[in-house]
Short mmCIF file of C-alpha atoms in Angstrom, two decimals:
data_model
loop_
_atom_site.label_atom_id
_atom_site.label_comp_id
_atom_site.label_asym_id
_atom_site.label_seq_id
_atom_site.Cartn_x
_atom_site.Cartn_y
_atom_site.Cartn_z
CA GLU A 1 0.00 0.00 0.00
CA SER A 2 1.10 3.57 -0.65
CA ASP A 3 -0.34 7.02 -0.08
CA GLY A 4 0.99 8.11 -3.49
CA VAL A 5 -0.20 7.56 -7.06
CA ARG A 6 -0.61 3.87 -7.81
CA ALA A 7 2.15 2.44 -10.00
CA PRO A 8 0.81 2.03 -13.56
CA LEU A 9 1.28 -0.99 -15.84
CA ARG A 10 2.41 -0.33 -19.44
CA LEU A 11 2.26 -2.92 -22.21
CA VAL A 12 4.64 -2.84 -25.20
CA GLU A 13 4.16 -5.09 -28.25
CA ASN A 14 6.62 -6.29 -30.91
CA LEU A 15 9.69 -4.84 -29.22
CA ASP A 16 12.85 -5.15 -31.34
CA TRP A 17 15.69 -4.76 -28.83
CA ASP A 18 18.71 -6.96 -28.13
CA MET A 19 19.00 -5.63 -24.55
CA ARG A 20 22.79 -5.25 -24.90
CA SER A 21 22.88 -1.43 -24.84
CA ASP A 22 20.82 1.75 -24.85
CA ARG A 23 20.30 1.43 -28.63
CA GLY A 24 16.64 0.61 -29.10
CA ALA A 25 15.80 1.35 -25.46
CA GLU A 26 14.00 4.64 -26.07
CA PHE A 27 10.70 3.01 -25.06
CA VAL A 28 11.95 2.73 -21.46
CA HIS A 29 11.50 6.46 -20.83
CA ALA A 30 8.33 6.90 -22.91
CA THR A 31 6.25 7.90 -19.87
CA PRO A 32 7.42 10.45 -17.28
CA LEU A 33 7.91 9.70 -13.58
CA SER A 34 7.56 12.59 -11.14
CA LEU A 35 8.95 12.86 -7.62
CA GLU A 36 6.58 15.74 -6.86
CA HIS A 37 3.32 14.47 -8.33
CA GLY A 38 3.81 10.78 -9.13
CA PRO A 39 3.78 8.19 -10.32
CA THR A 40 7.25 7.41 -8.98
CA LEU A 41 7.26 3.84 -10.23
CA GLU A 42 6.10 2.04 -13.38
CA LEU A 43 5.91 -1.62 -14.38
CA VAL A 44 6.43 -2.40 -18.08
CA VAL A 45 5.64 -5.73 -19.73
CA ALA A 46 7.09 -5.95 -23.25
CA ARG A 47 6.57 -8.70 -25.80
CA LEU A 48 9.72 -9.09 -27.88
CA ILE A 49 9.68 -10.02 -31.57
CA ASP A 50 11.21 -13.41 -30.74
CA GLY A 51 8.17 -14.26 -28.60
CA SER A 52 9.86 -13.85 -25.21
CA THR A 53 8.69 -11.44 -22.51
CA LEU A 54 10.60 -8.63 -20.83
CA LEU A 55 9.49 -7.45 -17.39
CA LEU A 56 10.82 -4.00 -16.51
CA LEU A 57 10.52 -2.05 -13.26
CA ARG A 58 11.19 1.70 -13.49
CA SER A 59 11.56 4.17 -10.65
CA HIS A 60 13.65 7.00 -9.19
CA HIS A 61 16.65 5.98 -7.10
CA ALA A 62 15.51 8.61 -4.59
CA VAL A 63 12.43 6.45 -4.04
CA ILE A 64 13.73 2.90 -4.26
CA ASP A 65 17.17 1.28 -4.10
CA GLY A 66 18.43 -1.96 -5.63
CA ILE A 67 17.41 -4.21 -2.75
CA GLY A 68 14.04 -2.45 -2.56
CA MET A 69 13.56 -3.06 -6.26
CA MET A 70 14.31 -6.75 -5.83
CA HIS A 71 11.78 -6.95 -2.97
CA PHE A 72 9.15 -5.26 -5.15
CA LEU A 73 9.76 -7.80 -7.93
CA GLU A 74 9.66 -10.68 -5.44
CA GLU A 75 6.27 -9.42 -4.22
CA ILE A 76 4.94 -9.34 -7.79
CA PHE A 77 5.82 -12.99 -8.29
CA ARG A 78 4.48 -13.98 -4.87
CA ALA A 79 1.16 -12.49 -5.98
CA LEU A 80 1.32 -14.30 -9.34
CA ARG A 81 1.99 -17.59 -7.53
CA GLY A 82 -0.86 -16.93 -5.10
CA GLU A 83 1.41 -16.64 -2.07
CA PRO A 84 1.01 -14.20 0.84
CA LEU A 85 2.78 -10.87 0.43
CA LEU A 86 5.38 -9.71 2.94
CA GLY A 87 4.88 -5.97 2.57
CA SER A 88 7.14 -3.68 4.61
CA ASN A 89 7.98 -3.60 8.30
CA ALA A 90 10.06 -0.39 8.27
CA HIS A 91 8.25 2.62 9.72
CA PHE A 92 11.30 4.88 9.81
CA SER A 93 13.62 6.63 7.34
CA ASP A 94 17.19 5.94 6.29
CA VAL A 95 18.29 8.94 8.37
CA ASP A 96 16.52 7.53 11.44
CA LEU A 97 18.34 4.25 10.91
CA MET A 98 21.75 5.89 10.51
CA LEU A 99 21.33 8.01 13.62
CA SER A 100 20.24 4.98 15.63
CA VAL A 101 23.47 3.14 14.74
CA GLY A 102 25.47 5.99 16.27
CA ALA A 103 28.58 5.68 14.10
CA LYS A 104 30.66 8.87 14.23
CA HIS A 105 33.99 8.31 12.47
CA SER A 106 34.47 7.82 8.74
CA THR A 107 37.41 7.86 6.36
CA SER A 108 35.00 7.71 3.42
CA ARG A 109 35.36 11.09 1.77
CA HIS A 110 35.71 12.81 -1.57
CA ILE A 111 39.24 13.47 -2.77
CA LYS A 112 40.63 14.90 -5.98
CA THR A 113 40.19 12.09 -8.47
CA GLN A 114 39.81 11.35 -12.18
CA TRP A 115 37.18 10.14 -14.62
CA LEU A 116 37.44 6.46 -15.52
CA THR A 117 38.09 7.03 -19.22
CA GLY A 118 40.03 10.30 -19.11
CA ALA A 119 39.02 13.91 -19.71
CA PRO A 120 35.64 14.73 -21.31
CA ALA A 121 35.79 15.14 -25.09
CA GLY A 122 33.22 15.92 -27.77
CA GLU A 123 29.94 17.81 -27.73
CA GLU A 124 27.35 15.05 -27.37
CA ARG A 125 24.96 15.32 -24.46
CA GLY A 126 23.39 12.36 -22.74
CA ASP A 127 24.62 8.92 -21.81
CA GLU A 128 25.37 5.49 -23.22
CA TRP A 129 25.22 2.17 -21.41
CA ARG A 130 26.22 -1.36 -22.29
CA ARG A 131 25.66 -4.81 -20.87
CA ILE A 132 28.50 -7.30 -20.45
CA SER A 133 27.71 -10.95 -19.72
CA LEU A 134 30.36 -12.41 -17.42
CA GLY A 135 29.21 -16.02 -17.19
CA ALA A 136 29.18 -18.04 -14.00
CA PRO A 137 29.75 -16.18 -10.71
CA GLY A 138 33.29 -16.12 -9.33
CA LYS A 139 34.94 -15.01 -6.12
CA ASN A 140 35.66 -11.35 -5.27
CA LEU A 141 33.94 -10.05 -8.40
CA LEU A 142 33.26 -6.61 -6.89
CA ALA A 143 36.90 -6.23 -5.85
CA ARG A 144 38.18 -7.55 -9.18
CA LEU A 145 35.98 -5.06 -11.05
CA ALA A 146 37.24 -2.21 -8.85
CA ALA A 147 40.83 -3.29 -9.49
CA ALA A 148 40.24 -3.50 -13.24
CA MET A 149 38.69 -0.03 -13.29
CA THR A 150 41.64 1.29 -11.28
CA GLU A 151 44.11 -0.10 -13.80
CA PHE A 152 42.10 1.27 -16.72
CA ALA A 153 41.80 4.74 -15.17
CA HIS A 154 45.55 4.94 -14.56
CA ARG A 155 46.13 4.63 -18.28
CA SER A 156 45.19 8.30 -18.58
CA SER A 157 45.99 9.89 -15.19
CA GLU A 158 48.15 9.50 -12.10
CA LEU A 159 45.45 10.83 -9.76
CA PRO A 160 44.01 8.44 -7.17
CA VAL A 161 40.97 6.42 -8.21
CA LEU A 162 37.87 6.70 -6.01
CA ILE A 163 35.37 3.84 -6.19
CA GLY A 164 31.92 4.50 -4.75
CA VAL A 165 30.19 1.43 -3.29
CA PRO A 166 26.52 1.67 -2.26
CA VAL A 167 25.96 -0.21 1.02
CA ASN A 168 22.65 -1.69 2.14
CA LEU A 169 21.75 -0.06 5.46
CA ARG A 170 19.24 -2.86 6.16
CA ARG A 171 22.15 -4.90 7.50
CA HIS A 172 21.89 -2.91 10.73
CA VAL A 173 18.27 -4.03 11.30
CA PRO A 174 18.01 -7.83 10.92
CA GLY A 175 14.73 -8.86 9.33
CA MET A 176 13.98 -5.39 7.97
CA ILE A 177 11.88 -5.32 4.77
CA SER A 178 11.30 -2.18 2.73
CA THR A 179 11.23 -0.97 -0.86
CA ALA A 180 12.46 2.49 0.17
CA ASN A 181 15.99 3.72 -0.51
CA PHE A 182 18.03 2.44 2.43
CA SER A 183 21.48 2.66 0.89
CA ASN A 184 24.46 4.90 1.50
CA MET A 185 27.76 5.08 -0.37
CA LEU A 186 31.28 4.42 0.84
CA MET A 187 34.25 5.91 -1.04
CA VAL A 188 37.20 3.53 -1.43
CA PRO A 189 40.48 5.15 -2.62
CA MET A 190 42.83 3.23 -4.91
CA GLN A 191 46.37 4.13 -5.95
CA ARG A 192 48.30 2.98 -9.02
CA GLY A 193 49.21 -0.67 -8.58
CA ASP A 194 46.48 -1.40 -6.01
CA GLY A 195 44.49 -4.53 -6.74
CA ALA A 196 41.53 -6.54 -5.50
CA GLU A 197 43.22 -7.38 -2.19
CA GLN A 198 43.78 -3.71 -1.27
CA PHE A 199 40.21 -2.84 -2.27
CA ASN A 200 38.80 -5.63 -0.12
CA GLU A 201 40.92 -4.64 2.89
CA ARG A 202 39.78 -1.01 2.76
CA LEU A 203 36.12 -1.76 2.14
CA ARG A 204 35.98 -4.38 4.91
CA ALA A 205 37.62 -1.99 7.37
CA MET A 206 35.02 0.67 6.57
CA LEU A 207 32.16 -1.81 6.96
CA ALA A 208 33.59 -3.14 10.24
CA GLN A 209 33.48 0.39 11.63
CA GLN A 210 29.96 0.96 10.21
CA MET A 211 31.13 4.02 8.28
CA GLU A 212 28.17 3.80 5.89
CA ALA A 213 25.92 4.74 8.84
CA VAL A 214 27.70 8.02 9.61
CA TYR A 215 25.25 10.87 8.97
CA PRO A 216 26.78 14.32 8.38
CA ARG A 217 24.38 16.91 9.80
CA ILE A 218 25.14 19.26 6.89
CA LEU A 219 22.91 17.03 4.78
CA ASP A 220 19.92 18.43 6.69
CA LEU A 221 20.52 21.71 4.84
CA PHE A 222 20.17 20.06 1.43
CA LYS A 223 16.81 18.59 2.43
CA GLN A 224 15.45 22.12 2.44
CA LEU A 225 16.50 22.84 -1.16
CA PRO A 226 14.16 22.42 -4.17
CA PHE A 227 14.93 19.44 -6.40
CA GLU A 228 16.00 21.77 -9.21
CA TRP A 229 18.68 23.35 -7.01
CA CYS A 230 20.05 19.94 -6.04
CA ASP A 231 20.24 19.01 -9.72
CA ARG A 232 22.29 22.11 -10.45
CA LEU A 233 24.63 21.41 -7.53
CA PHE A 234 25.30 17.70 -8.09
CA SER A 235 24.14 16.58 -11.53
CA ARG A 236 25.48 16.83 -15.06
CA THR A 237 23.53 19.65 -16.70
CA GLU A 238 23.47 21.52 -20.01
CA LYS A 239 25.94 24.02 -18.58
CA ASN A 240 28.47 21.64 -17.01
CA TYR A 241 28.19 18.46 -19.09
CA ARG A 242 31.83 18.85 -20.18
CA THR A 243 33.31 20.71 -17.22
CA LYS A 244 31.77 18.71 -14.34
CA LYS A 245 34.45 17.53 -11.91
CA ALA A 246 34.62 13.88 -10.97
CA LEU A 247 33.20 13.27 -7.48
CA GLU A 248 34.25 9.65 -7.86
CA THR A 249 35.96 7.67 -10.62
CA ALA A 250 33.13 5.16 -10.78
CA VAL A 251 30.27 3.78 -8.70
CA ILE A 252 29.88 0.00 -8.51
CA SER A 253 26.59 -1.35 -7.19
CA ASN A 254 26.66 -5.08 -6.41
CA LEU A 255 23.19 -6.63 -6.02
CA GLY A 256 24.59 -10.12 -5.52
CA ARG A 257 23.24 -13.53 -6.51
CA TRP A 258 19.52 -14.41 -6.55
CA ASP A 259 17.59 -17.63 -7.03
CA ALA A 260 15.66 -17.57 -10.34
CA ALA A 261 12.73 -19.31 -8.60
CA VAL A 262 11.76 -16.15 -6.68
CA PHE A 263 11.17 -14.36 -10.02
CA SER A 264 9.21 -17.22 -11.58
CA CYS A 265 5.56 -18.18 -11.92
CA SER A 266 3.40 -20.31 -14.20
CA GLY A 267 4.38 -19.34 -17.76
CA PHE A 268 7.41 -17.24 -16.81
CA THR A 269 10.94 -18.29 -15.87
CA PRO A 270 13.72 -15.70 -16.11
CA ARG A 271 16.65 -16.45 -18.40
CA ARG A 272 18.63 -13.46 -17.12
CA MET A 273 18.35 -10.18 -15.25
CA PHE A 274 20.20 -6.94 -15.75
CA ILE A 275 19.94 -3.46 -14.24
CA HIS A 276 19.61 -0.27 -16.25
CA PRO A 277 22.47 1.79 -14.73
CA LEU A 278 21.99 5.33 -13.45
CA ALA A 279 22.66 8.10 -15.97
CA GLY A 280 24.78 11.20 -15.47
CA SER A 281 27.98 9.57 -14.18
CA VAL A 282 30.13 6.47 -14.46
CA PHE A 283 27.87 3.84 -12.91
CA ALA A 284 28.21 0.05 -13.00
CA VAL A 285 25.83 -2.61 -11.66
CA LEU A 286 26.50 -6.29 -10.99
CA VAL A 287 23.67 -8.80 -10.56
CA CYS A 288 23.41 -12.58 -10.85
CA VAL A 289 20.21 -14.60 -11.27
CA GLY A 290 20.83 -18.33 -11.32
CA ASN A 291 24.29 -18.83 -12.80
CA ASP A 292 24.61 -15.80 -15.09
CA VAL A 293 26.38 -12.63 -13.95
CA GLU A 294 25.43 -9.47 -15.83
CA LEU A 295 27.39 -6.22 -15.64
CA THR A 296 25.92 -2.99 -16.98
CA VAL A 297 28.03 0.16 -17.30
CA ASN A 298 26.90 3.74 -17.97
CA LEU A 299 29.12 6.49 -19.36
CA PRO A 300 28.23 10.07 -20.24
CA ARG A 301 28.84 10.46 -23.97
CA VAL A 302 31.65 12.95 -23.36
CA LEU A 303 33.47 10.16 -21.51
CA ALA A 304 32.55 7.44 -24.03
CA SER A 305 33.78 9.31 -27.12
CA ASN A 306 36.69 8.44 -29.40
CA GLY A 307 36.25 4.70 -28.99
CA ARG A 308 36.75 4.78 -25.23
CA PHE A 309 33.62 2.77 -24.41
CA ASP A 310 34.75 0.01 -26.79
CA ALA A 311 38.19 0.01 -25.15
CA LEU A 312 36.68 -0.13 -21.64
CA THR A 313 34.28 -2.93 -22.59
CA GLU A 314 37.04 -5.11 -24.04
CA PHE A 315 39.31 -4.39 -21.08
CA LEU A 316 36.66 -5.41 -18.54
CA LYS A 317 35.75 -8.53 -20.49
CA SER A 318 39.37 -9.66 -20.61
CA HIS A 319 39.86 -9.05 -16.87
CA LEU A 320 36.56 -10.42 -15.57
CA ALA A 321 34.89 -12.90 -17.87
CA SER A 322 34.93 -16.47 -16.55
#
């Protein structure tokens, strides 16, 4: 249940899309989502030309995070299987949760860093994204991806690499269920020559000290600002699409491994799942359903130009594919 506008269902017929990139994905954004007026979430069911079905859940990250999205999808399939729904048992906000943890010290901070693929070039606005199939799941995939991105970034700059890792705050409340955004990001610095082991050590130390639950009180000021002002301060806009400074080299969101059975019902069994990455920055998402790991990567076009996205894709495949 929600006190907002009910999430609509949109049907798409005869969709011709290979689901490997943003090419052919214009239909995804055909209907607007509004934080102010709703709806904030949409479910799309598309029939592809090969006869298969694509189920797509759209929303704002300000409303729902990756784990919340997975819970929403699980609820849909519980309903389709005729099983009881779990709903939500969280009657508090992410800020309430962070303050209740009481963590005070954090080494997670922004430092002067570089873009993953070098300096912006070209005049094209907007973003591109691509999907890379990595095969069966392996060990330390998040750390190996961070190490590969660090090596790739140091091809074009000596500045430290800063990897943003969204952390699920639900870990501090065992048994908590919610679709709301309960994630916060840790910043892991990487120097030239650092690999997966160094990344793991730093991230584990931050998690051990609960640094993702540190809440800077200055954020209360931003809550008072209109959405448009926040966009101008933090987002890539028409005015800064080439000059925007890198807050982090890349963000890597790892949604982990899921059993295909929880997203199945009579007449539907998932062959794969992938996540449409966030636009506006360098954003990568890992997810595994069954035995197939899918990596999606977003780059602003000014960072993908001059063949750099092709080079990054081949580099990541060679370093990660099993």
